Amino acid sequence: RLAVARAIAAGSFRVGGAGAAPRSGFETLTSGSSGEPKRVARSQQSWIASFAVNRELFGIGPGVRVAVPGRLTQSLALYAALEAVHLGAELHVLDDLRPDRQARVMAERQVEVLYAAPAQLRLLIEARVKWPGLRLIVLGGSRVDKGLRAGLRQRTAAAEVREFYGAAETSFIAISDSCTPEDAVGRPYPGVEFRVEAGEIWVRSPYLFDGYTAGEGAKWRDGFVSVGEMGEMQGGFLYLHGRAGRMVTVADQNVFPEAIEAFLLGLQGVRQAAVVPVADGLRGVHLVAVLQGDPAEAAAILRELRVQLGPLKAPKRLIWREDWPLLSSGKTDLRAIADGVEG
């Protein structure tokens, strides 16, 4: 908490890497889930503007106990920590503890609000500790699958889950509520305007970044920015398909690996899932599912994949891993996963 307070007092700071802090604003990092992290430049106001919104949405204020399990080099964790200090909440940064210890500390300290990525939450749930004081879980970074929701109900029946969609470049884009359909990510976050053009999501809001100081990726147009996410609007809710950069074509059919990963995570015996393309002389590519969980369920998993996705889109084989590579953001390290897959 002291380090976070000092960063706020300094007025400008830089997260990760060598070099002096910027003259104004601050620099943070993208997750780097499919490549090298990009360095993002922001103004303080781009985050402070949403602190005020979340004070009303989430009831974060003086004395509220907020836990952050991720490293502060991660944009989501840094945001949550700065927000808690700015709003006068009681901040608990837990990144130096093992997930099982994090889970116990949350229970001991009667944490009320948790900011986490789904992968981090999965590890916390495995500790089999109940959190009687927890009233709110704010989740970002990837979709929340059925298996994770079931595990949460066993640990904390009373906590509300608010899933949001965003990126290091955009901050909040959409947020869920009790009316959000299961497959949607939510309605537009307050102050956010977005449009979908040819399936690509474009965003304009007070929360956008200023640009990159290292790396590139997002596109700008008429004040709107796109990070390459594909989706659609239905009934006022945003539905995501996946990143354009991860989309593959299998036998002339466009496939988003993220959709298959979400389906896999809802199946019995699957704890973690990643889907990667492998070169195929007949189809161009075929898909392989890399899993962590119970290999005894392999036959049932392959059968469900073929029934739901068809023989072309369904992964042709499963690879099981005991370890699971994660980035500091809590997301799966897709590069490390792909490096371990042979054609």
mmCIF file of C-alpha atoms in Angstrom:
data_model
loop_
_atom_site.group_PDB
_atom_site.id
_atom_site.type_symbol
_atom_site.label_atom_id
_atom_site.label_comp_id
_atom_site.label_asym_id
_atom_site.label_seq_id
_atom_site.Cartn_x
_atom_site.Cartn_y
_atom_site.Cartn_z
ATOM 1 C CA ARG A 1 0.000 0.000 0.000
ATOM 2 C CA LEU A 2 2.847 2.395 0.818
ATOM 3 C CA ALA A 3 4.445 1.848 -2.618
ATOM 4 C CA VAL A 4 1.100 2.523 -4.303
ATOM 5 C CA ALA A 5 0.570 5.688 -2.247
ATOM 6 C CA ARG A 6 4.060 6.916 -3.176
ATOM 7 C CA ALA A 7 3.356 6.294 -6.860
ATOM 8 C CA ILE A 8 0.212 8.413 -6.612
ATOM 9 C CA ALA A 9 2.076 11.183 -4.757
ATOM 10 C CA ALA A 10 4.874 11.226 -7.359
ATOM 11 C CA GLY A 11 2.393 12.223 -10.048
ATOM 12 C CA SER A 12 4.117 10.154 -12.737
ATOM 13 C CA PHE A 13 5.585 6.662 -12.693
ATOM 14 C CA ARG A 14 6.567 3.729 -14.885
ATOM 15 C CA VAL A 15 5.683 0.075 -14.259
ATOM 16 C CA GLY A 16 8.220 -2.617 -15.201
ATOM 17 C CA GLY A 17 11.409 -2.283 -17.212
ATOM 18 C CA ALA A 18 14.276 0.154 -17.000
ATOM 19 C CA GLY A 19 14.171 3.869 -17.681
ATOM 20 C CA ALA A 20 12.998 7.092 -16.142
ATOM 21 C CA ALA A 21 9.374 7.842 -15.372
ATOM 22 C CA PRO A 22 7.491 9.936 -17.929
ATOM 23 C CA ARG A 23 7.244 13.686 -17.333
ATOM 24 C CA SER A 24 3.500 13.416 -16.937
ATOM 25 C CA GLY A 25 1.013 10.573 -16.649
ATOM 26 C CA PHE A 26 2.235 7.031 -16.213
ATOM 27 C CA GLU A 27 3.177 3.909 -18.167
ATOM 28 C CA THR A 28 1.913 0.387 -17.632
ATOM 29 C CA LEU A 29 1.993 -2.892 -19.580
ATOM 30 C CA THR A 30 -0.401 -5.026 -21.589
ATOM 31 C CA SER A 31 -0.722 -8.693 -20.616
ATOM 32 C CA GLY A 32 1.379 -10.025 -23.507
ATOM 33 C CA SER A 33 -0.709 -13.206 -23.676
ATOM 34 C CA SER A 34 0.226 -13.902 -27.302
ATOM 35 C CA GLY A 35 3.446 -11.904 -27.649
ATOM 36 C CA GLU A 36 5.701 -9.353 -25.955
ATOM 37 C CA PRO A 37 3.888 -6.967 -23.578
ATOM 38 C CA LYS A 38 3.352 -3.485 -25.002
ATOM 39 C CA ARG A 39 4.018 -0.370 -22.951
ATOM 40 C CA VAL A 40 0.944 1.825 -22.587
ATOM 41 C CA ALA A 41 1.015 5.553 -21.786
ATOM 42 C CA ARG A 42 -1.898 7.011 -19.797
ATOM 43 C CA SER A 43 -2.971 10.151 -18.028
ATOM 44 C CA GLN A 44 -3.937 9.896 -14.359
ATOM 45 C CA GLN A 45 -7.359 11.260 -15.250
ATOM 46 C CA SER A 46 -8.080 8.306 -17.578
ATOM 47 C CA TRP A 47 -8.211 6.044 -14.511
ATOM 48 C CA ILE A 48 -9.437 8.559 -11.936
ATOM 49 C CA ALA A 49 -12.555 9.103 -14.053
ATOM 50 C CA SER A 50 -13.563 5.466 -13.595
ATOM 51 C CA PHE A 51 -12.632 5.421 -9.887
ATOM 52 C CA ALA A 52 -15.596 7.720 -9.268
ATOM 53 C CA VAL A 53 -17.880 5.483 -11.347
ATOM 54 C CA ASN A 54 -16.826 2.357 -9.442
ATOM 55 C CA ARG A 55 -17.327 4.039 -6.092
ATOM 56 C CA GLU A 56 -21.008 4.120 -6.982
ATOM 57 C CA LEU A 57 -21.170 0.804 -8.869
ATOM 58 C CA PHE A 58 -19.202 -1.282 -6.372
ATOM 59 C CA GLY A 59 -19.554 0.604 -3.098
ATOM 60 C CA ILE A 60 -15.785 1.010 -2.668
ATOM 61 C CA GLY A 61 -14.874 3.649 -0.119
ATOM 62 C CA PRO A 62 -13.263 4.325 3.273
ATOM 63 C CA GLY A 63 -12.748 1.172 5.328
ATOM 64 C CA VAL A 64 -13.856 -1.289 2.610
ATOM 65 C CA ARG A 65 -11.394 -4.207 2.482
ATOM 66 C CA VAL A 66 -10.169 -4.775 -1.099
ATOM 67 C CA ALA A 67 -7.897 -7.686 -2.084
ATOM 68 C CA VAL A 68 -5.661 -7.793 -5.164
ATOM 69 C CA PRO A 69 -3.949 -11.180 -5.825
ATOM 70 C CA GLY A 70 -2.190 -10.154 -9.064
ATOM 71 C CA ARG A 71 1.206 -8.502 -9.464
ATOM 72 C CA LEU A 72 1.183 -4.745 -9.761
ATOM 73 C CA THR A 73 3.004 -5.006 -13.096
ATOM 74 C CA GLN A 74 -0.375 -6.254 -14.380
ATOM 75 C CA SER A 75 -2.705 -3.492 -15.525
ATOM 76 C CA LEU A 76 -5.795 -4.894 -13.754
ATOM 77 C CA ALA A 77 -4.002 -5.353 -10.427
ATOM 78 C CA LEU A 78 -2.377 -1.924 -10.598
ATOM 79 C CA TYR A 79 -5.701 -0.319 -11.446
ATOM 80 C CA ALA A 80 -7.458 -2.032 -8.528
ATOM 81 C CA ALA A 81 -4.722 -1.059 -6.070
ATOM 82 C CA LEU A 82 -4.668 2.590 -7.154
ATOM 83 C CA GLU A 83 -8.451 2.750 -7.075
ATOM 84 C CA ALA A 84 -8.589 1.358 -3.526
ATOM 85 C CA VAL A 85 -6.030 3.862 -2.224
ATOM 86 C CA HIS A 86 -7.639 6.767 -4.100
ATOM 87 C CA LEU A 87 -11.066 5.961 -2.633
ATOM 88 C CA GLY A 88 -9.721 5.435 0.887
ATOM 89 C CA ALA A 89 -10.336 1.676 0.996
ATOM 90 C CA GLU A 90 -8.248 -0.801 2.997
ATOM 91 C CA LEU A 91 -5.936 -2.388 0.403
ATOM 92 C CA HIS A 92 -4.580 -5.957 0.668
ATOM 93 C CA VAL A 93 -1.963 -6.733 -2.008
ATOM 94 C CA LEU A 94 -1.420 -10.515 -1.933
ATOM 95 C CA ASP A 95 0.863 -11.172 -4.902
ATOM 96 C CA ASP A 96 3.774 -12.373 -2.726
ATOM 97 C CA LEU A 97 1.694 -15.303 -1.374
ATOM 98 C CA ARG A 98 0.852 -18.719 -2.864
ATOM 99 C CA PRO A 99 -2.778 -19.005 -4.056
ATOM 100 C CA ASP A 100 -3.739 -21.270 -1.145
ATOM 101 C CA ARG A 101 -2.319 -18.758 1.319
ATOM 102 C CA GLN A 102 -4.033 -15.894 -0.520
ATOM 103 C CA ALA A 103 -7.352 -17.687 -0.089
ATOM 104 C CA ARG A 104 -6.805 -18.140 3.654
ATOM 105 C CA VAL A 105 -5.693 -14.539 4.159
ATOM 106 C CA MET A 106 -8.820 -13.329 2.378
ATOM 107 C CA ALA A 107 -10.942 -15.304 4.827
ATOM 108 C CA GLU A 108 -8.939 -14.226 7.888
ATOM 109 C CA ARG A 109 -9.084 -10.547 6.964
ATOM 110 C CA GLN A 110 -12.753 -10.645 5.978
ATOM 111 C CA VAL A 111 -12.043 -9.219 2.530
ATOM 112 C CA GLU A 112 -15.156 -7.629 1.014
ATOM 113 C CA VAL A 113 -14.109 -6.898 -2.579
ATOM 114 C CA LEU A 114 -11.813 -8.981 -4.800
ATOM 115 C CA TYR A 115 -10.324 -7.813 -8.117
ATOM 116 C CA ALA A 116 -8.969 -10.767 -10.119
ATOM 117 C CA ALA A 117 -8.605 -12.499 -13.469
ATOM 118 C CA PRO A 118 -10.522 -15.793 -13.906
ATOM 119 C CA ALA A 119 -7.283 -17.830 -13.947
ATOM 120 C CA GLN A 120 -6.277 -16.338 -10.585
ATOM 121 C CA LEU A 121 -9.711 -17.017 -9.156
ATOM 122 C CA ARG A 122 -9.513 -20.653 -10.271
ATOM 123 C CA LEU A 123 -6.339 -21.097 -8.209
ATOM 124 C CA LEU A 124 -7.945 -19.434 -5.184
ATOM 125 C CA ILE A 125 -10.964 -21.744 -5.399
ATOM 126 C CA GLU A 126 -8.741 -24.835 -5.354
ATOM 127 C CA ALA A 127 -7.699 -23.954 -1.784
ATOM 128 C CA ARG A 128 -11.229 -24.948 -0.663
ATOM 129 C CA VAL A 129 -11.520 -21.972 1.689
ATOM 130 C CA LYS A 130 -14.820 -20.143 2.177
ATOM 131 C CA TRP A 131 -14.937 -16.334 2.202
ATOM 132 C CA PRO A 132 -17.868 -15.318 4.410
ATOM 133 C CA GLY A 133 -17.068 -11.594 4.206
ATOM 134 C CA LEU A 134 -16.795 -11.397 0.433
ATOM 135 C CA ARG A 135 -19.662 -9.419 -1.138
ATOM 136 C CA LEU A 136 -18.243 -8.547 -4.571
ATOM 137 C CA ILE A 137 -15.890 -10.133 -7.119
ATOM 138 C CA VAL A 138 -14.770 -7.943 -10.033
ATOM 139 C CA LEU A 139 -13.437 -10.148 -12.822
ATOM 140 C CA GLY A 140 -11.592 -9.111 -15.972
ATOM 141 C CA GLY A 141 -9.132 -10.520 -18.468
ATOM 142 C CA SER A 142 -11.163 -13.384 -19.948
ATOM 143 C CA ARG A 143 -14.633 -14.907 -19.856
ATOM 144 C CA VAL A 144 -16.040 -16.631 -16.767
ATOM 145 C CA ASP A 145 -16.955 -20.224 -17.631
ATOM 146 C CA LYS A 146 -19.631 -22.467 -16.075
ATOM 147 C CA GLY A 147 -17.093 -24.487 -14.092
ATOM 148 C CA LEU A 148 -15.674 -21.369 -12.453
ATOM 149 C CA ARG A 149 -19.136 -20.119 -11.536
ATOM 150 C CA ALA A 150 -19.955 -23.478 -9.944
ATOM 151 C CA GLY A 151 -16.733 -23.373 -7.916
ATOM 152 C CA LEU A 152 -17.515 -19.857 -6.745
ATOM 153 C CA ARG A 153 -20.927 -20.884 -5.448
ATOM 154 C CA GLN A 154 -19.209 -23.436 -3.198
ATOM 155 C CA ARG A 155 -16.832 -20.841 -1.710
ATOM 156 C CA THR A 156 -19.057 -17.787 -1.444
ATOM 157 C CA ALA A 157 -22.768 -18.011 -2.071
ATOM 158 C CA ALA A 158 -23.390 -14.353 -1.195
ATOM 159 C CA ALA A 159 -20.811 -12.586 -3.366
ATOM 160 C CA GLU A 160 -21.987 -10.745 -6.461
ATOM 161 C CA VAL A 161 -19.875 -11.360 -9.580
ATOM 162 C CA ARG A 162 -19.378 -8.361 -11.883
ATOM 163 C CA GLU A 163 -17.575 -9.453 -15.018
ATOM 164 C CA PHE A 164 -16.158 -6.725 -17.224
ATOM 165 C CA TYR A 165 -14.617 -6.577 -20.654
ATOM 166 C CA GLY A 166 -11.775 -4.183 -21.357
ATOM 167 C CA ALA A 167 -8.110 -3.914 -22.247
ATOM 168 C CA ALA A 168 -5.019 -2.127 -20.977
ATOM 169 C CA GLU A 169 -5.485 0.377 -23.819
ATOM 170 C CA THR A 170 -9.196 1.016 -23.230
ATOM 171 C CA SER A 171 -9.832 0.283 -19.549
ATOM 172 C CA PHE A 172 -13.526 -0.589 -19.032
ATOM 173 C CA ILE A 173 -15.682 -1.223 -22.111
ATOM 174 C CA ALA A 174 -18.627 -3.345 -20.939
ATOM 175 C CA ILE A 175 -19.766 -4.664 -17.571
ATOM 176 C CA SER A 176 -22.224 -7.361 -16.558
ATOM 177 C CA ASP A 177 -25.162 -7.150 -14.192
ATOM 178 C CA SER A 178 -27.880 -9.503 -12.967
ATOM 179 C CA CYS A 179 -29.736 -9.185 -16.303
ATOM 180 C CA THR A 180 -26.766 -10.058 -18.535
ATOM 181 C CA PRO A 181 -27.311 -13.204 -20.663
ATOM 182 C CA GLU A 182 -24.846 -15.984 -19.912
ATOM 183 C CA ASP A 183 -22.936 -15.663 -23.195
ATOM 184 C CA ALA A 184 -22.701 -11.834 -23.161
ATOM 185 C CA VAL A 185 -20.063 -9.687 -21.467
ATOM 186 C CA GLY A 186 -22.498 -6.976 -20.475
ATOM 187 C CA ARG A 187 -23.810 -3.529 -21.328
ATOM 188 C CA PRO A 188 -21.636 -0.502 -22.114
ATOM 189 C CA TYR A 189 -19.744 0.715 -19.026
ATOM 190 C CA PRO A 190 -20.920 4.209 -17.966
ATOM 191 C CA GLY A 191 -19.394 6.841 -20.246
ATOM 192 C CA VAL A 192 -18.412 4.350 -22.964
ATOM 193 C CA GLU A 193 -19.608 4.562 -26.546
ATOM 194 C CA PHE A 194 -18.860 1.718 -28.904
ATOM 195 C CA ARG A 195 -19.724 0.612 -32.382
ATOM 196 C CA VAL A 196 -19.242 -2.631 -34.271
ATOM 197 C CA GLU A 197 -17.988 -2.362 -37.844
ATOM 198 C CA ALA A 198 -17.571 -5.509 -39.960
ATOM 199 C CA GLY A 199 -17.547 -7.467 -36.697
ATOM 200 C CA GLU A 200 -14.789 -5.344 -35.098
ATOM 201 C CA ILE A 201 -15.435 -3.480 -31.836
ATOM 202 C CA TRP A 202 -14.477 0.206 -31.710
ATOM 203 C CA VAL A 203 -14.561 2.213 -28.461
ATOM 204 C CA ARG A 204 -14.644 5.881 -27.451
ATOM 205 C CA SER A 205 -14.611 6.963 -23.788
ATOM 206 C CA PRO A 206 -12.848 9.166 -21.188
ATOM 207 C CA TYR A 207 -10.820 6.096 -20.136
ATOM 208 C CA LEU A 208 -8.675 5.519 -23.244
ATOM 209 C CA PHE A 209 -4.878 5.390 -23.262
ATOM 210 C CA ASP A 210 -2.716 8.071 -24.900
ATOM 211 C CA GLY A 211 -0.635 5.706 -27.045
ATOM 212 C CA TYR A 212 2.236 3.212 -26.916
ATOM 213 C CA THR A 213 5.773 3.996 -25.823
ATOM 214 C CA ALA A 214 6.891 0.476 -26.793
ATOM 215 C CA GLY A 215 5.129 -1.877 -29.207
ATOM 216 C CA GLU A 216 2.029 -1.347 -31.298
ATOM 217 C CA GLY A 217 -1.363 -2.953 -31.763
ATOM 218 C CA ALA A 218 -4.414 -0.746 -31.300
ATOM 219 C CA LYS A 219 -5.916 1.252 -34.173
ATOM 220 C CA TRP A 220 -7.460 4.732 -33.960
ATOM 221 C CA ARG A 221 -10.245 6.200 -36.118
ATOM 222 C CA ASP A 222 -12.253 9.371 -35.472
ATOM 223 C CA GLY A 223 -11.574 9.244 -31.735
ATOM 224 C CA PHE A 224 -12.480 5.552 -31.499
ATOM 225 C CA VAL A 225 -9.928 2.828 -30.755
ATOM 226 C CA SER A 226 -9.930 -0.891 -31.592
ATOM 227 C CA VAL A 227 -7.708 -3.560 -30.045
ATOM 228 C CA GLY A 228 -8.779 -6.110 -32.657
ATOM 229 C CA GLU A 229 -11.611 -7.729 -30.699
ATOM 230 C CA MET A 230 -14.466 -9.167 -32.745
ATOM 231 C CA GLY A 231 -18.058 -9.328 -31.537
ATOM 232 C CA GLU A 232 -21.633 -8.173 -31.970
ATOM 233 C CA MET A 233 -24.420 -6.299 -30.185
ATOM 234 C CA GLN A 234 -27.712 -8.033 -29.414
ATOM 235 C CA GLY A 235 -30.496 -6.522 -27.330
ATOM 236 C CA GLY A 236 -28.188 -3.891 -25.839
ATOM 237 C CA PHE A 237 -25.594 -6.456 -24.729
ATOM 238 C CA LEU A 238 -22.132 -7.060 -26.149
ATOM 239 C CA TYR A 239 -21.144 -10.565 -27.245
ATOM 240 C CA LEU A 240 -17.491 -11.366 -27.934
ATOM 241 C CA HIS A 241 -16.220 -13.787 -30.575
ATOM 242 C CA GLY A 242 -12.481 -13.423 -29.989
ATOM 243 C CA ARG A 243 -9.396 -11.531 -31.093
ATOM 244 C CA ALA A 244 -8.899 -11.087 -34.831
ATOM 245 C CA GLY A 245 -5.233 -11.957 -34.286
ATOM 246 C CA ARG A 246 -6.144 -15.399 -32.930
ATOM 247 C CA MET A 247 -8.799 -16.233 -35.518
ATOM 248 C CA VAL A 248 -7.826 -19.142 -37.773
ATOM 249 C CA THR A 249 -9.364 -20.585 -40.926
ATOM 250 C CA VAL A 250 -10.012 -24.329 -40.889
ATOM 251 C CA ALA A 251 -11.211 -25.742 -44.211
ATOM 252 C CA ASP A 252 -12.502 -22.272 -45.241
ATOM 253 C CA GLN A 253 -14.324 -21.754 -41.909
ATOM 254 C CA ASN A 254 -13.325 -18.922 -39.548
ATOM 255 C CA VAL A 255 -12.792 -20.206 -36.024
ATOM 256 C CA PHE A 256 -12.114 -18.272 -32.798
ATOM 257 C CA PRO A 257 -10.062 -20.395 -30.370
ATOM 258 C CA GLU A 258 -11.420 -18.389 -27.406
ATOM 259 C CA ALA A 259 -14.932 -19.718 -28.030
ATOM 260 C CA ILE A 260 -13.685 -23.308 -27.973
ATOM 261 C CA GLU A 261 -11.650 -22.652 -24.823
ATOM 262 C CA ALA A 262 -14.755 -21.303 -23.066
ATOM 263 C CA PHE A 263 -16.696 -24.412 -24.084
ATOM 264 C CA LEU A 264 -13.928 -26.715 -22.845
ATOM 265 C CA LEU A 265 -13.769 -25.001 -19.459
ATOM 266 C CA GLY A 266 -17.413 -25.883 -18.909
ATOM 267 C CA LEU A 267 -16.760 -29.638 -19.352
ATOM 268 C CA GLN A 268 -16.121 -32.109 -16.586
ATOM 269 C CA GLY A 269 -12.433 -32.853 -16.007
ATOM 270 C CA VAL A 270 -11.096 -29.576 -17.456
ATOM 271 C CA ARG A 271 -9.354 -27.062 -15.183
ATOM 272 C CA GLN A 272 -7.429 -25.060 -17.791
ATOM 273 C CA ALA A 273 -7.710 -24.962 -21.577
ATOM 274 C CA ALA A 274 -5.930 -23.426 -24.554
ATOM 275 C CA VAL A 275 -6.582 -24.092 -28.229
ATOM 276 C CA VAL A 276 -3.738 -23.696 -30.735
ATOM 277 C CA PRO A 277 -3.537 -24.115 -34.521
ATOM 278 C CA VAL A 278 -1.201 -26.648 -36.144
ATOM 279 C CA ALA A 279 -0.268 -26.659 -39.844
ATOM 280 C CA ASP A 280 -2.257 -29.193 -41.868
ATOM 281 C CA GLY A 281 -1.611 -29.959 -45.541
ATOM 282 C CA LEU A 282 -5.280 -30.802 -46.182
ATOM 283 C CA ARG A 283 -7.160 -28.172 -44.146
ATOM 284 C CA GLY A 284 -4.503 -25.458 -43.918
ATOM 285 C CA VAL A 285 -4.558 -25.829 -40.154
ATOM 286 C CA HIS A 286 -6.239 -28.044 -37.608
ATOM 287 C CA LEU A 287 -6.752 -27.335 -33.920
ATOM 288 C CA VAL A 288 -5.226 -28.966 -30.856
ATOM 289 C CA ALA A 289 -6.592 -28.507 -27.338
ATOM 290 C CA VAL A 290 -4.048 -28.277 -24.526
ATOM 291 C CA LEU A 291 -5.660 -29.078 -21.190
ATOM 292 C CA GLN A 292 -4.993 -29.378 -17.496
ATOM 293 C CA GLY A 293 -7.305 -31.662 -15.553
ATOM 294 C CA ASP A 294 -8.353 -35.312 -15.635
ATOM 295 C CA PRO A 295 -7.086 -37.268 -18.688
ATOM 296 C CA ALA A 296 -9.618 -40.010 -17.884
ATOM 297 C CA GLU A 297 -12.266 -37.691 -19.361
ATOM 298 C CA ALA A 298 -10.477 -37.416 -22.722
ATOM 299 C CA ALA A 299 -12.850 -39.609 -24.724
ATOM 300 C CA ALA A 300 -15.929 -37.809 -23.388
ATOM 301 C CA ILE A 301 -14.345 -34.402 -24.075
ATOM 302 C CA LEU A 302 -13.482 -35.276 -27.687
ATOM 303 C CA ARG A 303 -17.000 -36.618 -28.197
ATOM 304 C CA GLU A 304 -18.580 -33.405 -26.852
ATOM 305 C CA LEU A 305 -16.322 -31.261 -29.027
ATOM 306 C CA ARG A 306 -17.325 -33.109 -32.194
ATOM 307 C CA VAL A 307 -21.013 -33.022 -31.338
ATOM 308 C CA GLN A 308 -21.016 -29.288 -30.558
ATOM 309 C CA LEU A 309 -18.513 -28.007 -33.123
ATOM 310 C CA GLY A 310 -18.531 -30.545 -35.947
ATOM 311 C CA PRO A 311 -15.592 -32.590 -37.247
ATOM 312 C CA LEU A 312 -13.743 -29.670 -38.888
ATOM 313 C CA LYS A 313 -13.804 -27.058 -36.103
ATOM 314 C CA ALA A 314 -13.366 -29.532 -33.243
ATOM 315 C CA PRO A 315 -9.758 -30.004 -32.022
ATOM 316 C CA LYS A 316 -8.347 -33.230 -33.479
ATOM 317 C CA ARG A 317 -6.470 -34.214 -30.330
ATOM 318 C CA LEU A 318 -5.905 -33.334 -26.704
ATOM 319 C CA ILE A 319 -2.600 -32.699 -24.974
ATOM 320 C CA TRP A 320 -2.549 -32.825 -21.178
ATOM 321 C CA ARG A 321 -0.182 -30.743 -19.022
ATOM 322 C CA GLU A 322 0.372 -30.986 -15.281
ATOM 323 C CA ASP A 323 1.893 -27.514 -15.129
ATOM 324 C CA TRP A 324 0.151 -24.497 -16.610
ATOM 325 C CA PRO A 325 2.140 -21.452 -17.740
ATOM 326 C CA LEU A 326 0.632 -18.153 -16.614
ATOM 327 C CA LEU A 327 1.654 -14.573 -17.247
ATOM 328 C CA SER A 328 1.869 -12.028 -14.429
ATOM 329 C CA SER A 329 -1.572 -10.839 -15.562
ATOM 330 C CA GLY A 330 -3.040 -14.219 -14.599
ATOM 331 C CA LYS A 331 -3.759 -15.069 -18.244
ATOM 332 C CA THR A 332 -2.534 -18.220 -19.954
ATOM 333 C CA ASP A 333 0.868 -17.847 -21.599
ATOM 334 C CA LEU A 334 -0.239 -18.824 -25.106
ATOM 335 C CA ARG A 335 3.267 -18.582 -26.530
ATOM 336 C CA ALA A 336 4.576 -21.118 -24.004
ATOM 337 C CA ILE A 337 1.589 -23.389 -24.682
ATOM 338 C CA ALA A 338 2.129 -23.260 -28.458
ATOM 339 C CA ASP A 339 5.875 -23.927 -28.086
ATOM 340 C CA GLY A 340 5.015 -27.218 -26.391
ATOM 341 C CA VAL A 341 2.759 -28.463 -29.227
ATOM 342 C CA GLU A 342 4.196 -30.498 -32.054
ATOM 343 C CA GLY A 343 2.541 -30.741 -35.457
#
